[in-house]
mmCIF file with all atom_site columns, C-alpha atoms in Angstrom:
data_model
loop_
_atom_site.group_PDB
_atom_site.id
_atom_site.type_symbol
_atom_site.label_atom_id
_atom_site.label_alt_id
_atom_site.label_comp_id
_atom_site.label_asym_id
_atom_site.label_entity_id
_atom_site.label_seq_id
_atom_site.pdbx_PDB_ins_code
_atom_site.Cartn_x
_atom_site.Cartn_y
_atom_site.Cartn_z
_atom_site.occupancy
_atom_site.B_iso_or_equiv
_atom_site.pdbx_formal_charge
_atom_site.auth_seq_id
_atom_site.auth_comp_id
_atom_site.auth_asym_id
_atom_site.auth_atom_id
_atom_site.pdbx_PDB_model_num
ATOM 1  C CA . MET A 1 1  ? -20.079 -58.156 -60.844 1.00 0.00 ? 8  MET A CA 1
ATOM 2  C CA . ASN A 1 2  ? -20.180 -54.402 -60.525 1.00 0.00 ? 9  ASN A CA 1
ATOM 3  C CA . LYS A 1 3  ? -17.490 -52.262 -58.879 1.00 0.00 ? 10 LYS A CA 1
ATOM 4  C CA . ALA A 1 4  ? -19.215 -52.206 -55.484 1.00 0.00 ? 11 ALA A CA 1
ATOM 5  C CA . GLU A 1 5  ? -19.491 -55.998 -55.407 1.00 0.00 ? 12 GLU A CA 1
ATOM 6  C CA . ILE A 1 6  ? -15.846 -56.371 -56.443 1.00 0.00 ? 13 ILE A CA 1
ATOM 7  C CA . ALA A 1 7  ? -14.750 -54.034 -53.644 1.00 0.00 ? 14 ALA A CA 1
ATOM 8  C CA . THR A 1 8  ? -16.851 -55.958 -51.134 1.00 0.00 ? 15 THR A CA 1
ATOM 9  C CA . VAL A 1 9  ? -15.458 -59.338 -52.226 1.00 0.00 ? 16 VAL A CA 1
ATOM 10 C CA . GLU A 1 10 ? -11.867 -58.087 -52.071 1.00 0.00 ? 17 GLU A CA 1
ATOM 11 C CA . ARG A 1 11 ? -12.388 -56.501 -48.649 1.00 0.00 ? 18 ARG A CA 1
ATOM 12 C CA . LEU A 1 12 ? -13.966 -59.632 -47.194 1.00 0.00 ? 19 LEU A CA 1
ATOM 13 C CA . ARG A 1 13 ? -11.198 -61.825 -48.633 1.00 0.00 ? 20 ARG A CA 1
ATOM 14 C CA . ARG A 1 14 ? -8.514  -59.589 -47.100 1.00 0.00 ? 21 ARG A CA 1
ATOM 15 C CA . GLU A 1 15 ? -10.342 -59.817 -43.761 1.00 0.00 ? 22 GLU A CA 1
ATOM 16 C CA . GLY A 1 16 ? -9.855  -63.583 -43.867 1.00 0.00 ? 23 GLY A CA 1
ATOM 17 C CA . LYS A 1 17 ? -13.305 -64.779 -44.925 1.00 0.00 ? 24 LYS A CA 1
ATOM 18 C CA . GLY A 1 18 ? -13.602 -67.975 -46.920 1.00 0.00 ? 25 GLY A CA 1
ATOM 19 C CA . LEU A 1 19 ? -15.137 -68.266 -50.353 1.00 0.00 ? 26 LEU A CA 1
ATOM 20 C CA . SER A 1 20 ? -18.387 -69.815 -49.137 1.00 0.00 ? 27 SER A CA 1
ATOM 21 C CA . ALA A 1 21 ? -18.824 -67.188 -46.412 1.00 0.00 ? 28 ALA A CA 1
ATOM 22 C CA . ILE A 1 22 ? -18.328 -64.418 -48.967 1.00 0.00 ? 29 ILE A CA 1
ATOM 23 C CA . ALA A 1 23 ? -20.803 -66.090 -51.343 1.00 0.00 ? 30 ALA A CA 1
ATOM 24 C CA . GLN A 1 24 ? -23.452 -66.327 -48.618 1.00 0.00 ? 31 GLN A CA 1
ATOM 25 C CA . GLU A 1 25 ? -22.920 -62.748 -47.483 1.00 0.00 ? 32 GLU A CA 1
ATOM 26 C CA . THR A 1 26 ? -22.964 -61.173 -50.942 1.00 0.00 ? 33 THR A CA 1
ATOM 27 C CA . GLY A 1 27 ? -25.280 -63.506 -52.827 1.00 0.00 ? 34 GLY A CA 1
ATOM 28 C CA . ILE A 1 28 ? -22.686 -64.007 -55.579 1.00 0.00 ? 35 ILE A CA 1
ATOM 29 C CA . SER A 1 29 ? -21.860 -67.481 -56.881 1.00 0.00 ? 36 SER A CA 1
ATOM 30 C CA . ILE A 1 30 ? -18.879 -69.109 -55.171 1.00 0.00 ? 37 ILE A CA 1
ATOM 31 C CA . ASN A 1 31 ? -17.399 -69.941 -58.583 1.00 0.00 ? 38 ASN A CA 1
ATOM 32 C CA . THR A 1 32 ? -17.573 -66.270 -59.621 1.00 0.00 ? 39 THR A CA 1
ATOM 33 C CA . ILE A 1 33 ? -15.777 -65.249 -56.430 1.00 0.00 ? 40 ILE A CA 1
ATOM 34 C CA . LYS A 1 34 ? -13.170 -67.989 -56.849 1.00 0.00 ? 41 LYS A CA 1
ATOM 35 C CA . SER A 1 35 ? -12.411 -67.038 -60.455 1.00 0.00 ? 42 SER A CA 1
ATOM 36 C CA . HIS A 1 36 ? -12.229 -63.308 -59.628 1.00 0.00 ? 43 HIS A CA 1
ATOM 37 C CA . CYS A 1 37 ? -9.793  -63.909 -56.753 1.00 0.00 ? 44 CYS A CA 1
ATOM 38 C CA . SER A 1 38 ? -7.567  -66.193 -58.822 1.00 0.00 ? 45 SER A CA 1
ATOM 39 C CA . ARG A 1 39 ? -7.615  -63.844 -61.839 1.00 0.00 ? 46 ARG A CA 1
ATOM 40 C CA . HIS A 1 40 ? -6.655  -60.817 -59.774 1.00 0.00 ? 47 HIS A CA 1
ATOM 41 C CA . GLY A 1 41 ? -4.130  -62.542 -57.506 1.00 0.00 ? 48 GLY A CA 1
ATOM 42 C CA . ILE A 1 42 ? -6.031  -62.230 -54.249 1.00 0.00 ? 49 ILE A CA 1
ATOM 43 C CA . PRO A 1 43 ? -4.570  -65.051 -52.148 1.00 0.00 ? 50 PRO A CA 1
ATOM 44 C CA . ALA A 1 44 ? -6.289  -67.030 -49.460 1.00 0.00 ? 51 ALA A CA 1
ATOM 45 C CA . PRO A 1 45 ? -5.354  -65.856 -45.977 1.00 0.00 ? 52 PRO A CA 1
ATOM 46 C CA . ARG A 1 46 ? -2.574  -67.848 -44.331 1.00 0.00 ? 53 ARG A CA 1
ATOM 47 C CA . TYR A 1 47 ? -2.913  -68.638 -40.673 1.00 0.00 ? 54 TYR A CA 1
ATOM 48 C CA . ALA A 1 48 ? 0.125   -69.349 -38.538 1.00 0.00 ? 55 ALA A CA 1
ATOM 49 C CA . GLN A 1 49 ? 0.143   -72.856 -37.145 1.00 0.00 ? 56 GLN A CA 1
ATOM 50 C CA . THR A 1 50 ? 0.822   -73.049 -33.420 1.00 0.00 ? 57 THR A CA 1
ATOM 51 C CA . CYS A 1 51 ? 2.028   -75.811 -31.127 1.00 0.00 ? 58 CYS A CA 1
ATOM 52 C CA . LEU A 1 52 ? -0.789  -77.545 -29.260 1.00 0.00 ? 59 LEU A CA 1
ATOM 53 C CA . LEU A 1 53 ? 1.313   -77.686 -26.103 1.00 0.00 ? 60 LEU A CA 1
ATOM 54 C CA . CYS A 1 54 ? 3.230   -74.404 -25.764 1.00 0.00 ? 61 CYS A CA 1
ATOM 55 C CA . HIS A 1 55 ? 1.368   -72.289 -28.388 1.00 0.00 ? 62 HIS A CA 1
ATOM 56 C CA . SER A 1 56 ? 4.537   -71.129 -30.159 1.00 0.00 ? 63 SER A CA 1
ATOM 57 C CA . GLU A 1 57 ? 4.520   -70.778 -33.951 1.00 0.00 ? 64 GLU A CA 1
ATOM 58 C CA . ILE A 1 58 ? 5.428   -73.919 -35.924 1.00 0.00 ? 65 ILE A CA 1
ATOM 59 C CA . LYS A 1 59 ? 7.100   -73.710 -39.327 1.00 0.00 ? 66 LYS A CA 1
ATOM 60 C CA . THR A 1 60 ? 6.440   -77.375 -40.267 1.00 0.00 ? 67 THR A CA 1
ATOM 61 C CA . SER A 1 61 ? 3.296   -79.435 -40.696 1.00 0.00 ? 68 SER A CA 1
ATOM 62 C CA . LYS A 1 62 ? 3.593   -81.121 -37.292 1.00 0.00 ? 69 LYS A CA 1
ATOM 63 C CA . ARG A 1 63 ? 1.293   -80.527 -34.341 1.00 0.00 ? 70 ARG A CA 1
ATOM 64 C CA . PHE A 1 64 ? 3.979   -79.989 -31.697 1.00 0.00 ? 71 PHE A CA 1
ATOM 65 C CA . CYS A 1 65 ? 7.173   -77.935 -31.823 1.00 0.00 ? 72 CYS A CA 1
ATOM 66 C CA . SER A 1 66 ? 9.344   -80.626 -30.251 1.00 0.00 ? 73 SER A CA 1
#
Protein backbone atom coordinates (compact mmCIF):
# COMPACT_ATOMS: atom_id res chain seq x y z
CA MET A 1 0.00 0.00 0.00
CA ASN A 2 1.20 3.50 -0.73
CA LYS A 3 0.89 6.47 1.64
CA ALA A 4 -2.39 7.69 0.14
CA GLU A 5 -4.00 4.27 0.53
CA ILE A 6 -2.75 4.00 4.11
CA ALA A 7 -4.22 7.41 4.95
CA THR A 8 -7.54 6.43 3.37
CA VAL A 9 -7.72 3.12 5.26
CA GLU A 10 -6.91 4.80 8.58
CA ARG A 11 -9.45 7.57 8.00
CA LEU A 12 -12.22 5.14 7.08
CA ARG A 13 -11.44 2.94 10.10
CA ARG A 14 -11.60 5.95 12.44
CA GLU A 15 -14.96 6.89 10.88
CA GLY A 16 -16.30 3.52 12.01
CA LYS A 17 -16.25 1.54 8.76
CA GLY A 18 -15.75 -2.20 8.90
CA LEU A 19 -12.94 -4.09 7.24
CA SER A 20 -15.07 -5.42 4.39
CA ALA A 21 -16.55 -1.99 3.66
CA ILE A 22 -13.07 -0.48 3.52
CA ALA A 23 -11.89 -3.30 1.23
CA GLN A 24 -14.79 -2.74 -1.17
CA GLU A 25 -14.32 1.02 -1.20
CA THR A 26 -10.56 1.00 -1.72
CA GLY A 27 -10.07 -2.19 -3.70
CA ILE A 28 -7.44 -3.44 -1.23
CA SER A 29 -7.54 -6.99 0.11
CA ILE A 30 -9.37 -7.35 3.42
CA ASN A 31 -6.42 -9.31 4.82
CA THR A 32 -4.03 -6.46 3.95
CA ILE A 33 -6.30 -3.98 5.72
CA LYS A 34 -6.68 -6.27 8.74
CA SER A 35 -2.93 -6.81 9.10
CA HIS A 36 -2.17 -3.08 8.68
CA CYS A 37 -4.72 -2.11 11.35
CA SER A 38 -3.47 -4.72 13.82
CA ARG A 39 0.20 -3.86 13.18
CA HIS A 40 -0.35 -0.15 13.72
CA GLY A 41 -2.78 -0.43 16.64
CA ILE A 42 -5.85 0.95 14.91
CA PRO A 43 -8.70 -0.53 16.96
CA ALA A 44 -12.15 -1.43 15.78
CA PRO A 45 -14.73 1.20 16.70
CA ARG A 46 -16.67 0.46 19.88
CA TYR A 47 -20.35 1.22 19.90
CA ALA A 48 -22.19 1.87 23.14
CA GLN A 49 -24.85 -0.71 23.85
CA THR A 50 -28.23 0.75 24.77
CA CYS A 51 -31.26 -0.62 26.57
CA LEU A 52 -34.00 -1.79 24.21
CA LEU A 53 -36.66 -0.33 26.49
CA CYS A 54 -35.42 3.02 27.83
CA HIS A 55 -32.42 3.59 25.47
CA SER A 56 -29.96 4.33 28.28
CA GLU A 57 -26.37 3.07 27.98
CA ILE A 58 -25.72 -0.45 29.30
CA LYS A 59 -22.34 -1.45 30.70
CA THR A 60 -23.03 -5.23 30.63
CA SER A 61 -23.86 -7.68 27.88
CA LYS A 62 -27.58 -7.75 28.66
CA ARG A 63 -30.32 -6.30 26.48
CA PHE A 64 -32.16 -4.36 29.18
CA CYS A 65 -30.83 -2.13 31.96
CA SER A 66 -33.06 -3.62 34.65
